[in-house]
């Protein structure tokens, strides 16, 4: 009978172990490549991209994203400077709060998903909280919308559209005017959901929206993660 040496069996075990290790590593790498390939094909209109726009995980994996998605991510990163509601230097109780309410159900004038973030006022008083521009840009829309009330639309040089809605009043601005990041736009209110001048249908808040125009189509993205990013860059205004 032919017997194998102990060294032979040790080599066999080592070979089997290495084969299993390389198989696991290879499978993991194939999974990574598949994920990278999937991310590289992602479009701006993809629901996942829209919902997670500017989140920390998205920014951390930017190099794996498609050229189109990277373009808009960097575009907003270069544009957005200030949180849209300044801090009061006279009354620290005048705070704001918001949650990730992307695509939550809305029912006024038809069922739809909420394409924005609502920044709520701790003091439910219209005309109290100032609203400033998050970016440089041009005021391309100004006036009443049934759903948005008194609203402002600002378009940046790169073409991003920043939407501020439910205002109580405007600052000294007009359509076509150039504005700078941090410039006063108006005051938070509760306007909208009716004919011009309608108020009181909901609590005082600021609706923020962000839109891109890709191949002639309008694409909204979730502002929540950008607002969280700008939390540490709030201006200070004297109001109470």
PDB file of C-alpha atoms in Angstrom:
ATOM      1  CA  UNK A   1       0.000   0.000   0.000  1.00  0.00           C
ATOM      2  CA  UNK A   2       1.257   3.446  -0.921  1.00  0.00           C
ATOM      3  CA  UNK A   3       1.185   5.999   1.898  1.00  0.00           C
ATOM      4  CA  UNK A   4       1.370   9.762   1.426  1.00  0.00           C
ATOM      5  CA  UNK A   5       3.774  11.734   3.537  1.00  0.00           C
ATOM      6  CA  UNK A   6       2.538  14.177   6.181  1.00  0.00           C
ATOM      7  CA  UNK A   7       3.996  17.053   4.187  1.00  0.00           C
ATOM      8  CA  UNK A   8       1.898  16.018   1.210  1.00  0.00           C
ATOM      9  CA  UNK A   9      -1.325  16.260   3.217  1.00  0.00           C
ATOM     10  CA  UNK A  10      -0.318  19.600   4.657  1.00  0.00           C
ATOM     11  CA  UNK A  11       0.288  20.943   1.153  1.00  0.00           C
ATOM     12  CA  UNK A  12      -3.090  19.614   0.023  1.00  0.00           C
ATOM     13  CA  UNK A  13      -4.899  21.305   2.918  1.00  0.00           C
ATOM     14  CA  UNK A  14      -3.064  24.568   2.234  1.00  0.00           C
ATOM     15  CA  UNK A  15      -3.960  24.394  -1.463  1.00  0.00           C
ATOM     16  CA  UNK A  16      -7.632  23.769  -0.675  1.00  0.00           C
ATOM     17  CA  UNK A  17      -7.631  26.652   1.810  1.00  0.00           C
ATOM     18  CA  UNK A  18      -6.048  29.032  -0.699  1.00  0.00           C
ATOM     19  CA  UNK A  19      -8.484  27.945  -3.403  1.00  0.00           C
ATOM     20  CA  UNK A  20     -11.427  28.630  -1.098  1.00  0.00           C
ATOM     21  CA  UNK A  21      -9.963  32.009  -0.071  1.00  0.00           C
ATOM     22  CA  UNK A  22      -9.412  33.125  -3.647  1.00  0.00           C
ATOM     23  CA  UNK A  23     -12.914  31.984  -4.550  1.00  0.00           C
ATOM     24  CA  UNK A  24     -14.414  34.096  -1.769  1.00  0.00           C
ATOM     25  CA  UNK A  25     -12.239  37.095  -2.637  1.00  0.00           C
ATOM     26  CA  UNK A  26     -13.020  36.697  -6.315  1.00  0.00           C
ATOM     27  CA  UNK A  27     -16.744  36.524  -5.634  1.00  0.00           C
ATOM     28  CA  UNK A  28     -16.539  39.635  -3.475  1.00  0.00           C
ATOM     29  CA  UNK A  29     -14.611  41.518  -6.114  1.00  0.00           C
ATOM     30  CA  UNK A  30     -17.072  40.460  -8.796  1.00  0.00           C
ATOM     31  CA  UNK A  31     -19.867  41.758  -6.582  1.00  0.00           C
ATOM     32  CA  UNK A  32     -17.997  45.061  -6.164  1.00  0.00           C
ATOM     33  CA  UNK A  33     -17.458  45.348  -9.903  1.00  0.00           C
ATOM     34  CA  UNK A  34     -21.134  44.653 -10.475  1.00  0.00           C
ATOM     35  CA  UNK A  35     -22.081  47.366  -8.001  1.00  0.00           C
ATOM     36  CA  UNK A  36     -19.647  49.820  -9.568  1.00  0.00           C
ATOM     37  CA  UNK A  37     -21.010  49.031 -13.004  1.00  0.00           C
ATOM     38  CA  UNK A  38     -24.569  49.542 -11.774  1.00  0.00           C
ATOM     39  CA  UNK A  39     -23.664  52.898 -10.214  1.00  0.00           C
ATOM     40  CA  UNK A  40     -21.855  54.029 -13.361  1.00  0.00           C
ATOM     41  CA  UNK A  41     -25.030  53.465 -15.394  1.00  0.00           C
ATOM     42  CA  UNK A  42     -27.255  55.382 -12.977  1.00  0.00           C
ATOM     43  CA  UNK A  43     -29.089  58.394 -14.385  1.00  0.00           C
ATOM     44  CA  UNK A  44     -30.127  61.630 -12.680  1.00  0.00           C
ATOM     45  CA  UNK A  45     -33.747  60.557 -13.108  1.00  0.00           C
ATOM     46  CA  UNK A  46     -33.219  57.297 -11.159  1.00  0.00           C
ATOM     47  CA  UNK A  47     -35.327  57.261  -7.995  1.00  0.00           C
ATOM     48  CA  UNK A  48     -32.424  56.194  -5.779  1.00  0.00           C
ATOM     49  CA  UNK A  49     -30.230  59.040  -7.013  1.00  0.00           C
ATOM     50  CA  UNK A  50     -33.030  61.568  -6.529  1.00  0.00           C
ATOM     51  CA  UNK A  51     -33.897  60.369  -3.016  1.00  0.00           C
ATOM     52  CA  UNK A  52     -30.314  60.123  -1.732  1.00  0.00           C
ATOM     53  CA  UNK A  53     -28.975  63.186  -3.523  1.00  0.00           C
ATOM     54  CA  UNK A  54     -25.982  64.731  -1.705  1.00  0.00           C
ATOM     55  CA  UNK A  55     -26.089  62.213   1.145  1.00  0.00           C
ATOM     56  CA  UNK A  56     -22.769  61.288   2.787  1.00  0.00           C
ATOM     57  CA  UNK A  57     -22.733  57.771   1.257  1.00  0.00           C
ATOM     58  CA  UNK A  58     -23.383  59.224  -2.196  1.00  0.00           C
ATOM     59  CA  UNK A  59     -20.577  61.747  -1.896  1.00  0.00           C
ATOM     60  CA  UNK A  60     -18.236  59.072  -0.564  1.00  0.00           C
ATOM     61  CA  UNK A  61     -18.890  56.910  -3.637  1.00  0.00           C
ATOM     62  CA  UNK A  62     -18.816  59.768  -6.139  1.00  0.00           C
ATOM     63  CA  UNK A  63     -16.056  58.233  -8.257  1.00  0.00           C
ATOM     64  CA  UNK A  64     -18.243  55.189  -8.965  1.00  0.00           C
ATOM     65  CA  UNK A  65     -21.146  57.286 -10.251  1.00  0.00           C
ATOM     66  CA  UNK A  66     -21.979  58.087 -13.846  1.00  0.00           C
ATOM     67  CA  UNK A  67     -20.520  61.217 -15.407  1.00  0.00           C
ATOM     68  CA  UNK A  68     -23.991  62.750 -15.511  1.00  0.00           C
ATOM     69  CA  UNK A  69     -24.657  62.157 -11.808  1.00  0.00           C
ATOM     70  CA  UNK A  70     -21.203  63.413 -10.794  1.00  0.00           C
ATOM     71  CA  UNK A  71     -21.825  66.570 -12.798  1.00  0.00           C
ATOM     72  CA  UNK A  72     -24.923  67.547 -10.823  1.00  0.00           C
ATOM     73  CA  UNK A  73     -23.476  66.492  -7.489  1.00  0.00           C
ATOM     74  CA  UNK A  74     -20.428  68.711  -7.977  1.00  0.00           C
ATOM     75  CA  UNK A  75     -22.573  71.467  -9.447  1.00  0.00           C
ATOM     76  CA  UNK A  76     -24.629  71.812  -6.270  1.00  0.00           C
ATOM     77  CA  UNK A  77     -21.561  71.406  -4.069  1.00  0.00           C
ATOM     78  CA  UNK A  78     -19.996  74.397  -5.829  1.00  0.00           C
ATOM     79  CA  UNK A  79     -23.198  76.481  -5.730  1.00  0.00           C
ATOM     80  CA  UNK A  80     -24.780  76.039  -2.310  1.00  0.00           C
ATOM     81  CA  UNK A  81     -23.296  78.252   0.389  1.00  0.00           C
ATOM     82  CA  UNK A  82     -25.823  79.067   3.124  1.00  0.00           C
ATOM     83  CA  UNK A  83     -28.683  77.397   4.957  1.00  0.00           C
ATOM     84  CA  UNK A  84     -31.813  79.290   3.796  1.00  0.00           C
ATOM     85  CA  UNK A  85     -33.054  80.379   7.252  1.00  0.00           C
ATOM     86  CA  UNK A  86     -30.659  82.481   9.383  1.00  0.00           C
ATOM     87  CA  UNK A  87     -30.246  82.147  13.135  1.00  0.00           C
ATOM     88  CA  UNK A  88     -31.767  84.856  15.327  1.00  0.00           C
ATOM     89  CA  UNK A  89     -29.234  86.803  17.405  1.00  0.00           C
ATOM     90  CA  UNK A  90     -32.057  88.206  19.577  1.00  0.00           C
ATOM     91  CA  UNK A  91     -34.088  85.107  20.465  1.00  0.00           C
ATOM     92  CA  UNK A  92     -32.462  81.666  20.591  1.00  0.00           C
ATOM     93  CA  UNK A  93     -35.884  80.005  20.908  1.00  0.00           C
ATOM     94  CA  UNK A  94     -36.665  80.870  17.297  1.00  0.00           C
ATOM     95  CA  UNK A  95     -35.477  77.593  15.897  1.00  0.00           C
ATOM     96  CA  UNK A  96     -36.260  75.562  12.782  1.00  0.00           C
ATOM     97  CA  UNK A  97     -36.629  71.850  12.200  1.00  0.00           C
ATOM     98  CA  UNK A  98     -37.123  69.514   9.279  1.00  0.00           C
ATOM     99  CA  UNK A  99     -37.217  65.838   8.406  1.00  0.00           C
ATOM    100  CA  UNK A 100     -36.579  63.809   5.291  1.00  0.00           C
ATOM    101  CA  UNK A 101     -40.094  63.977   3.874  1.00  0.00           C
ATOM    102  CA  UNK A 102     -39.111  63.195   0.295  1.00  0.00           C
ATOM    103  CA  UNK A 103     -42.082  61.862  -1.682  1.00  0.00           C
ATOM    104  CA  UNK A 104     -44.415  61.807   1.324  1.00  0.00           C
ATOM    105  CA  UNK A 105     -48.036  61.914   0.211  1.00  0.00           C
ATOM    106  CA  UNK A 106     -49.716  65.251  -0.519  1.00  0.00           C
ATOM    107  CA  UNK A 107     -53.386  65.496  -1.472  1.00  0.00           C
ATOM    108  CA  UNK A 108     -54.226  69.121  -2.256  1.00  0.00           C
ATOM    109  CA  UNK A 109     -55.351  69.410  -5.913  1.00  0.00           C
ATOM    110  CA  UNK A 110     -54.632  65.724  -6.469  1.00  0.00           C
ATOM    111  CA  UNK A 111     -52.557  63.002  -4.871  1.00  0.00           C
ATOM    112  CA  UNK A 112     -48.802  63.377  -5.398  1.00  0.00           C
ATOM    113  CA  UNK A 113     -45.392  62.910  -3.812  1.00  0.00           C
ATOM    114  CA  UNK A 114     -43.713  65.777  -1.956  1.00  0.00           C
ATOM    115  CA  UNK A 115     -40.776  66.986  -4.056  1.00  0.00           C
ATOM    116  CA  UNK A 116     -38.914  68.973  -1.455  1.00  0.00           C
ATOM    117  CA  UNK A 117     -38.114  69.568   2.206  1.00  0.00           C
ATOM    118  CA  UNK A 118     -40.280  71.613   4.595  1.00  0.00           C
ATOM    119  CA  UNK A 119     -38.334  73.699   7.114  1.00  0.00           C
ATOM    120  CA  UNK A 120     -40.734  74.269   9.999  1.00  0.00           C
ATOM    121  CA  UNK A 121     -40.763  77.279  12.339  1.00  0.00           C
ATOM    122  CA  UNK A 122     -40.806  76.749  16.117  1.00  0.00           C
ATOM    123  CA  UNK A 123     -42.793  80.000  16.395  1.00  0.00           C
ATOM    124  CA  UNK A 124     -45.811  79.623  14.119  1.00  0.00           C
ATOM    125  CA  UNK A 125     -45.847  83.287  13.097  1.00  0.00           C
ATOM    126  CA  UNK A 126     -45.842  84.405   9.479  1.00  0.00           C
ATOM    127  CA  UNK A 127     -43.424  87.157   8.446  1.00  0.00           C
ATOM    128  CA  UNK A 128     -41.002  86.524  11.311  1.00  0.00           C
ATOM    129  CA  UNK A 129     -38.259  84.239   9.962  1.00  0.00           C
ATOM    130  CA  UNK A 130     -36.073  85.689   7.181  1.00  0.00           C
ATOM    131  CA  UNK A 131     -35.297  83.567   4.128  1.00  0.00           C
ATOM    132  CA  UNK A 132     -32.001  83.984   2.269  1.00  0.00           C
ATOM    133  CA  UNK A 133     -30.700  82.640  -0.997  1.00  0.00           C
ATOM    134  CA  UNK A 134     -28.643  79.490  -0.686  1.00  0.00           C
ATOM    135  CA  UNK A 135     -26.731  80.372  -3.856  1.00  0.00           C
ATOM    136  CA  UNK A 136     -25.801  83.036  -6.342  1.00  0.00           C
ATOM    137  CA  UNK A 137     -28.211  83.196  -9.257  1.00  0.00           C
ATOM    138  CA  UNK A 138     -30.935  85.015 -11.124  1.00  0.00           C
ATOM    139  CA  UNK A 139     -34.556  85.291  -9.981  1.00  0.00           C
ATOM    140  CA  UNK A 140     -36.352  83.548 -12.819  1.00  0.00           C
ATOM    141  CA  UNK A 141     -39.743  83.112 -11.119  1.00  0.00           C
ATOM    142  CA  UNK A 142     -41.506  85.357  -8.643  1.00  0.00           C
ATOM    143  CA  UNK A 143     -45.136  85.517  -7.582  1.00  0.00           C
ATOM    144  CA  UNK A 144     -48.108  83.367  -6.715  1.00  0.00           C
ATOM    145  CA  UNK A 145     -48.621  79.663  -7.366  1.00  0.00           C
ATOM    146  CA  UNK A 146     -51.737  77.881  -6.136  1.00  0.00           C
ATOM    147  CA  UNK A 147     -49.757  75.077  -4.463  1.00  0.00           C
ATOM    148  CA  UNK A 148     -46.652  77.086  -3.553  1.00  0.00           C
ATOM    149  CA  UNK A 149     -48.183  80.392  -2.526  1.00  0.00           C
ATOM    150  CA  UNK A 150     -45.783  83.291  -2.810  1.00  0.00           C
ATOM    151  CA  UNK A 151     -42.692  81.656  -4.203  1.00  0.00           C
ATOM    152  CA  UNK A 152     -39.248  82.473  -5.590  1.00  0.00           C
ATOM    153  CA  UNK A 153     -37.319  80.497  -8.181  1.00  0.00           C
ATOM    154  CA  UNK A 154     -33.593  81.153  -8.549  1.00  0.00           C
ATOM    155  CA  UNK A 155     -31.560  79.696 -11.400  1.00  0.00           C
ATOM    156  CA  UNK A 156     -27.783  79.448 -11.038  1.00  0.00           C
ATOM    157  CA  UNK A 157     -25.246  80.051 -13.791  1.00  0.00           C
ATOM    158  CA  UNK A 158     -24.896  76.273 -14.204  1.00  0.00           C
ATOM    159  CA  UNK A 159     -28.671  75.876 -14.541  1.00  0.00           C
ATOM    160  CA  UNK A 160     -29.763  74.455 -11.175  1.00  0.00           C
ATOM    161  CA  UNK A 161     -33.177  75.752 -10.088  1.00  0.00           C
ATOM    162  CA  UNK A 162     -33.705  76.466  -6.365  1.00  0.00           C
ATOM    163  CA  UNK A 163     -37.326  76.856  -5.320  1.00  0.00           C
ATOM    164  CA  UNK A 164     -38.523  78.659  -2.156  1.00  0.00           C
ATOM    165  CA  UNK A 165     -42.263  78.484  -1.438  1.00  0.00           C
ATOM    166  CA  UNK A 166     -45.034  79.525   1.008  1.00  0.00           C
ATOM    167  CA  UNK A 167     -43.456  82.915   1.740  1.00  0.00           C
ATOM    168  CA  UNK A 168     -45.338  85.615   3.627  1.00  0.00           C
ATOM    169  CA  UNK A 169     -43.696  88.513   1.805  1.00  0.00           C
ATOM    170  CA  UNK A 170     -40.766  89.452  -0.394  1.00  0.00           C
ATOM    171  CA  UNK A 171     -37.708  91.586   0.220  1.00  0.00           C
ATOM    172  CA  UNK A 172     -36.843  94.344  -2.270  1.00  0.00           C
ATOM    173  CA  UNK A 173     -36.416  91.949  -5.198  1.00  0.00           C
ATOM    174  CA  UNK A 174     -37.886  91.498  -8.647  1.00  0.00           C
ATOM    175  CA  UNK A 175     -37.848  88.937 -11.436  1.00  0.00           C
ATOM    176  CA  UNK A 176     -34.672  89.064 -13.528  1.00  0.00           C
ATOM    177  CA  UNK A 177     -32.572  90.408 -10.649  1.00  0.00           C
ATOM    178  CA  UNK A 178     -29.222  88.835  -9.837  1.00  0.00           C
ATOM    179  CA  UNK A 179     -28.807  87.761  -6.212  1.00  0.00           C
ATOM    180  CA  UNK A 180     -25.870  86.611  -4.153  1.00  0.00           C
ATOM    181  CA  UNK A 181     -25.723  83.717  -1.712  1.00  0.00           C
ATOM    182  CA  UNK A 182     -26.988  84.965   1.645  1.00  0.00           C
ATOM    183  CA  UNK A 183     -29.050  87.788   0.186  1.00  0.00           C
ATOM    184  CA  UNK A 184     -32.453  88.367   1.810  1.00  0.00           C
ATOM    185  CA  UNK A 185     -35.308  87.067  -0.344  1.00  0.00           C
ATOM    186  CA  UNK A 186     -38.296  87.466   1.952  1.00  0.00           C
ATOM    187  CA  UNK A 187     -39.978  86.032   5.023  1.00  0.00           C
ATOM    188  CA  UNK A 188     -41.327  82.617   5.889  1.00  0.00           C
ATOM    189  CA  UNK A 189     -45.090  82.248   5.821  1.00  0.00           C
ATOM    190  CA  UNK A 190     -48.044  79.938   5.253  1.00  0.00           C
ATOM    191  CA  UNK A 191     -49.279  81.084   1.863  1.00  0.00           C
ATOM    192  CA  UNK A 192     -50.737  78.759  -0.734  1.00  0.00           C
ATOM    193  CA  UNK A 193     -53.341  76.076  -1.399  1.00  0.00           C
ATOM    194  CA  UNK A 194     -55.850  78.455  -2.925  1.00  0.00           C
ATOM    195  CA  UNK A 195     -56.305  81.684  -4.841  1.00  0.00           C
ATOM    196  CA  UNK A 196     -53.753  84.465  -4.390  1.00  0.00           C
ATOM    197  CA  UNK A 197     -53.505  85.643  -0.816  1.00  0.00           C
ATOM    198  CA  UNK A 198     -54.687  82.376   0.755  1.00  0.00           C
ATOM    199  CA  UNK A 199     -53.046  81.656   4.124  1.00  0.00           C
ATOM    200  CA  UNK A 200     -53.646  79.470   7.153  1.00  0.00           C
ATOM    201  CA  UNK A 201     -54.021  76.104   5.402  1.00  0.00           C
ATOM    202  CA  UNK A 202     -50.939  74.771   7.197  1.00  0.00           C
ATOM    203  CA  UNK A 203     -48.290  75.866   9.709  1.00  0.00           C
ATOM    204  CA  UNK A 204     -45.661  78.455   8.848  1.00  0.00           C
ATOM    205  CA  UNK A 205     -42.756  76.858   7.008  1.00  0.00           C
ATOM    206  CA  UNK A 206     -40.398  77.152   4.057  1.00  0.00           C
ATOM    207  CA  UNK A 207     -40.615  74.605   1.273  1.00  0.00           C
ATOM    208  CA  UNK A 208     -37.241  74.117  -0.457  1.00  0.00           C
ATOM    209  CA  UNK A 209     -36.960  72.371  -3.804  1.00  0.00           C
ATOM    210  CA  UNK A 210     -34.049  71.635  -6.150  1.00  0.00           C
ATOM    211  CA  UNK A 211     -34.486  70.922  -9.849  1.00  0.00           C
ATOM    212  CA  UNK A 212     -32.285  70.061 -12.815  1.00  0.00           C
ATOM    213  CA  UNK A 213     -33.160  70.176 -16.498  1.00  0.00           C
ATOM    214  CA  UNK A 214     -31.780  67.204 -18.381  1.00  0.00           C
ATOM    215  CA  UNK A 215     -32.546  66.698 -22.081  1.00  0.00           C
ATOM    216  CA  UNK A 216     -35.519  69.034 -21.850  1.00  0.00           C
ATOM    217  CA  UNK A 217     -37.029  67.278 -18.823  1.00  0.00           C
ATOM    218  CA  UNK A 218     -37.371  68.619 -15.290  1.00  0.00           C
ATOM    219  CA  UNK A 219     -35.894  66.385 -12.580  1.00  0.00           C
ATOM    220  CA  UNK A 220     -36.386  67.101  -8.874  1.00  0.00           C
ATOM    221  CA  UNK A 221     -33.941  65.869  -6.233  1.00  0.00           C
ATOM    222  CA  UNK A 222     -34.234  65.602  -2.470  1.00  0.00           C
ATOM    223  CA  UNK A 223     -32.912  68.790  -0.746  1.00  0.00           C
ATOM    224  CA  UNK A 224     -32.760  67.174   2.708  1.00  0.00           C
ATOM    225  CA  UNK A 225     -29.146  65.980   2.639  1.00  0.00           C
ATOM    226  CA  UNK A 226     -27.885  69.276   1.228  1.00  0.00           C
ATOM    227  CA  UNK A 227     -29.692  71.163   3.999  1.00  0.00           C
ATOM    228  CA  UNK A 228     -28.044  68.914   6.597  1.00  0.00           C
ATOM    229  CA  UNK A 229     -24.700  69.659   4.957  1.00  0.00           C
ATOM    230  CA  UNK A 230     -25.380  73.419   5.248  1.00  0.00           C
ATOM    231  CA  UNK A 231     -26.445  73.262   8.910  1.00  0.00           C
ATOM    232  CA  UNK A 232     -23.041  74.570   9.992  1.00  0.00           C
ATOM    233  CA  UNK A 233     -23.203  77.513   7.617  1.00  0.00           C
ATOM    234  CA  UNK A 234     -26.110  79.617   8.873  1.00  0.00           C
ATOM    235  CA  UNK A 235     -26.087  83.376   8.741  1.00  0.00           C
ATOM    236  CA  UNK A 236     -27.062  85.432  11.802  1.00  0.00           C
ATOM    237  CA  UNK A 237     -29.866  87.992  11.587  1.00  0.00           C
ATOM    238  CA  UNK A 238     -31.349  90.228  14.296  1.00  0.00           C
ATOM    239  CA  UNK A 239     -35.038  89.280  14.451  1.00  0.00           C
ATOM    240  CA  UNK A 240     -37.489  88.451  17.224  1.00  0.00           C
TER     241      UNK A 240
END
